[in-house]
Short mmCIF file of C-alpha atoms in Angstrom, two decimals:
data_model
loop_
_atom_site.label_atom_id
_atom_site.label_comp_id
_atom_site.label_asym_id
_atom_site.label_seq_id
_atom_site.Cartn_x
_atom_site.Cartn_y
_atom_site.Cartn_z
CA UNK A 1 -59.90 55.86 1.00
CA UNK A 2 -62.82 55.67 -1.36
CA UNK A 3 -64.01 58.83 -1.27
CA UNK A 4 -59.87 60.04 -2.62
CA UNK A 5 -59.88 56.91 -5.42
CA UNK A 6 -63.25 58.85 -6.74
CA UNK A 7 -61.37 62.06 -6.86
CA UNK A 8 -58.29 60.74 -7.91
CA UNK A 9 -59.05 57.89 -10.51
CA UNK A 10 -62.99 57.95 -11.52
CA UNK A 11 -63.76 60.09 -14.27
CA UNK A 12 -67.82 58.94 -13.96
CA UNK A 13 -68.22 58.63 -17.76
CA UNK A 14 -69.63 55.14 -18.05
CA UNK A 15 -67.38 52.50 -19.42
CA UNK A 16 -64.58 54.97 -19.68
CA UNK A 17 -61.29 53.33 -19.29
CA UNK A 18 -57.97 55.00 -19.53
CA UNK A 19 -54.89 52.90 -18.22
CA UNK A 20 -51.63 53.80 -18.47
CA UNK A 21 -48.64 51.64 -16.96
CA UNK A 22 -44.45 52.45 -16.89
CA UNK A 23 -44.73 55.70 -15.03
CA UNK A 24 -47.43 57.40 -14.41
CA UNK A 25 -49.88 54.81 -13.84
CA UNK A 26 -53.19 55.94 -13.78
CA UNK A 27 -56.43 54.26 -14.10
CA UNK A 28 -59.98 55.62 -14.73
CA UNK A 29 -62.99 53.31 -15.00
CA UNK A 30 -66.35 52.67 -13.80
CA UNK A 31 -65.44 50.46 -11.46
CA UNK A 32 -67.46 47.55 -9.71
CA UNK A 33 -64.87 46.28 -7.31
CA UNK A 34 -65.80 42.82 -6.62
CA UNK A 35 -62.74 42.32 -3.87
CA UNK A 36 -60.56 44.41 -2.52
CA UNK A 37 -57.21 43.27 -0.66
CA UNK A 38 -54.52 45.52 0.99
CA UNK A 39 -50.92 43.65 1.26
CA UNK A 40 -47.95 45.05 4.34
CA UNK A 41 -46.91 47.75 2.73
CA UNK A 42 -50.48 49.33 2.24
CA UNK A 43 -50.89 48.67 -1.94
CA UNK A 44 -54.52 48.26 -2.51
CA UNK A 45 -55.32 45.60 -5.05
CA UNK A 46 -58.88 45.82 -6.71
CA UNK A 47 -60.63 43.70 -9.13
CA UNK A 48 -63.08 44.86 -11.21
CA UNK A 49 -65.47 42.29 -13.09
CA UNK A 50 -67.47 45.64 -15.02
CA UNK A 51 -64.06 46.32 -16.44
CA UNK A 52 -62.09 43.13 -15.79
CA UNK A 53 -58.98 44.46 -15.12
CA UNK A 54 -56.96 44.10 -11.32
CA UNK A 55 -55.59 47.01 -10.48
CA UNK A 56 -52.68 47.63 -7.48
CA UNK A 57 -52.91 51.27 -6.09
CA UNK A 58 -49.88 52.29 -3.88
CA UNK A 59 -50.42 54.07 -0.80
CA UNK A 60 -49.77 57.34 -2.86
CA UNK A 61 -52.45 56.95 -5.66
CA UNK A 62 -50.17 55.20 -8.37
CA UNK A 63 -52.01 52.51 -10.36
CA UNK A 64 -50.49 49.27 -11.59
CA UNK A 65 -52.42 47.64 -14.04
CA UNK A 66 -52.59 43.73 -13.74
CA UNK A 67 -54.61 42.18 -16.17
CA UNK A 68 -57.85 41.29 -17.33
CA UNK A 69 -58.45 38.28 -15.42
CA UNK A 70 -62.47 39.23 -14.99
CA UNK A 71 -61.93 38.51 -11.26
CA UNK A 72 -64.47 37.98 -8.20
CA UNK A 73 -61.88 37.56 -6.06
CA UNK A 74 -58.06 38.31 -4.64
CA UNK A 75 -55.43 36.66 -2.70
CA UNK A 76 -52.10 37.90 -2.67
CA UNK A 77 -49.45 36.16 -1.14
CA UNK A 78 -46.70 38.50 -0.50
CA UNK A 79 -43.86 35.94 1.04
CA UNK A 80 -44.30 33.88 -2.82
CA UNK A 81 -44.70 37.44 -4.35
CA UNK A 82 -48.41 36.23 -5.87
CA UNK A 83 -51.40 37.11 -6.83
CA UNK A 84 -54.39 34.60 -7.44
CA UNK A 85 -57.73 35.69 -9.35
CA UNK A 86 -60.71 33.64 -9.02
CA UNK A 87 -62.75 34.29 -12.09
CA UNK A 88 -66.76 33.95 -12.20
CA UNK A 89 -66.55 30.65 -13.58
CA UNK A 90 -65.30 29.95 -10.51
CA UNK A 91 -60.84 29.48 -12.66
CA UNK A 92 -58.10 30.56 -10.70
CA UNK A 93 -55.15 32.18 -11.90
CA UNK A 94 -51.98 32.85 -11.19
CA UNK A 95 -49.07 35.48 -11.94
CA UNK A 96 -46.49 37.28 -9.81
CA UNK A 97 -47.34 40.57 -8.33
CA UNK A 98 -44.79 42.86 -9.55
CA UNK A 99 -46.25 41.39 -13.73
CA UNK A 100 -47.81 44.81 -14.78
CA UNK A 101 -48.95 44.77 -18.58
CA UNK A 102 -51.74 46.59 -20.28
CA UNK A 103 -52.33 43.52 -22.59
CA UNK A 104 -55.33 40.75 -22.31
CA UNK A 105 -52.75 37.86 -22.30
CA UNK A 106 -51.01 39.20 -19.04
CA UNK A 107 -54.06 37.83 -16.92
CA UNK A 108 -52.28 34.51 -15.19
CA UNK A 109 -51.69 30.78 -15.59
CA UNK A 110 -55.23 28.70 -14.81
CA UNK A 111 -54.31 26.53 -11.95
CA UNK A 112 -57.24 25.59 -10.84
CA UNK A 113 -60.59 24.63 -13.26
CA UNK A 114 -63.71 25.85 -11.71
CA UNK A 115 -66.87 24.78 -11.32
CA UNK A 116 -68.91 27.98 -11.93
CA UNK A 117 -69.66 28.20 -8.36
CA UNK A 118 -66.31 31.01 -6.86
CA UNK A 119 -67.14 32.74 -3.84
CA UNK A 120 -63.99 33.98 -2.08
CA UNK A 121 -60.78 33.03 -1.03
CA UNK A 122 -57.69 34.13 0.98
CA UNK A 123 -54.04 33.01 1.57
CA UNK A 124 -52.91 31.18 4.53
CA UNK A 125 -49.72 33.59 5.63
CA UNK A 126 -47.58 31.17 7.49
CA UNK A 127 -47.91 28.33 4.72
CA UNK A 128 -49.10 30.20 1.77
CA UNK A 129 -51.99 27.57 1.14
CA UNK A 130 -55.15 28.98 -0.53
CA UNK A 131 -57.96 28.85 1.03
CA UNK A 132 -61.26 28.88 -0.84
CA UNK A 133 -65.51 29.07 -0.32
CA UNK A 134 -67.55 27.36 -3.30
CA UNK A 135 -71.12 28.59 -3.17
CA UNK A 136 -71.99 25.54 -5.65
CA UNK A 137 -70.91 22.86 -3.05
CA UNK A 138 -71.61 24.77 -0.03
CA UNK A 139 -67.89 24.28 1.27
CA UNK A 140 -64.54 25.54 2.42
CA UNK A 141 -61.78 24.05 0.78
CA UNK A 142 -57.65 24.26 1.16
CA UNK A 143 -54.98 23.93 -1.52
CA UNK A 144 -52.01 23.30 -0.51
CA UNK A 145 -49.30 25.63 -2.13
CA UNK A 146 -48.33 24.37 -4.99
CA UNK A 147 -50.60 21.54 -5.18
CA UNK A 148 -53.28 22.78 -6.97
CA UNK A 149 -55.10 19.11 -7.95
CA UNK A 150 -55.65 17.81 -4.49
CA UNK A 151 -58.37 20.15 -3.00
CA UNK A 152 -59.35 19.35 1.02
CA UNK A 153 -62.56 19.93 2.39
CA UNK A 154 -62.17 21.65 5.56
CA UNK A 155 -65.72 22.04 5.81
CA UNK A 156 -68.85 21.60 4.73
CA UNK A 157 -70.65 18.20 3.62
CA UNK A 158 -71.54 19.44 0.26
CA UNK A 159 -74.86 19.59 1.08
CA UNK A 160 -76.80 23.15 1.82
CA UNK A 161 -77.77 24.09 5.55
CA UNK A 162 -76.97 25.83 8.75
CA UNK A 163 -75.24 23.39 11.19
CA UNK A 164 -71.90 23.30 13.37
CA UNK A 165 -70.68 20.92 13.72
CA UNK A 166 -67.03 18.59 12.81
CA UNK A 167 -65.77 18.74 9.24
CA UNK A 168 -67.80 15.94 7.95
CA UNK A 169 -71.22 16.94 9.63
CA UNK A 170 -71.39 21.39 9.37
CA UNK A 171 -73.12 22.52 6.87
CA UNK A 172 -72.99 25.98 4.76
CA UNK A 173 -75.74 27.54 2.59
CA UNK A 174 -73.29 29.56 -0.78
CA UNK A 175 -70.80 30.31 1.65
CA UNK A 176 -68.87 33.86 0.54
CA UNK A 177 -66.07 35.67 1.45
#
């Protein structure tokens, strides 16, 4: 699938960026995806920190253009019809899937402050809780949906290592992905 986004959408002209959204939908860039997530229906959502924009590709090559959230990583949690963005400062952000808009200010709601240290993070399917890694405090942590000030530690004792072990004794070193 690569090798037909190059054909299709990359022009190669550094810092080149063409987007165009209610139609169309194209978008050309020197991209340097960060994370890449593909929902049920086989969209391909990309975020691009060279570029900042998050981009949704349907299965036939249409672009939908996001926002500039400067992502490092996706989640997208089809059954709530979101899409989180966890920014290098380690921010996430939230904004429904189907918000499309060429403009800066169409990047999300910050509901959670980082701590400069993102690494990845997914969606829990069956609950929709948010799972993320923090390569700061060497852990995993859960947010419930909707309940974005009461992280859990599901693993890691904040401390760097390599250890199994229960919650309070395995240890991660910058845990990613």
């Amino acid at each position: 699938r690569s090798s037909d986004l190059n054909s299709q959408h990359g022009t190669g002209n550094q810092h080149h960026v063409a987007l165009d959204n209610g139609g169309a939908g194209s978008y050309n860039a020197v991209v340097r995806p960060t994370d890449l997530k593909i929902d049920s229906k086989g969209n391909m959502y990309i975020c691009d920190d060279w570029t900042s924009a998050t981009v949704r590709f349907e299965p036939d090559g249409k672009a939908h253009y996001l926002g500039w959230q400067i992502a490092v990583s996706l989640a997208i949690d089809e059954a709530s019809n979101r899409l989180y963005s966890m920014t290098a400062n380690g921010n996430i952000l939230l904004k429904d899937l189907d918000d499309y808009g060429s403009s800066p200010s169409s990047h999300g709601t910050i509901i959670i402050t980082g701590n400069g240290s993102p690494g990845g993070m997914d969606i829990d399917k069956s609950t929709g809780d948010l799972y993320i890694t923090n390569i700061g405090t060497n852990q995993i942590i859960k947010y419930v949906k909707d309940r974005w000030d009461t992280p859990i530690v599901i693993a890691g004792t904040g401390k760097s290592g390599y250890a199994d072990g229960p919650v309070n004794e395995a240890t991660f070193t910058s845990p990613w992905g």
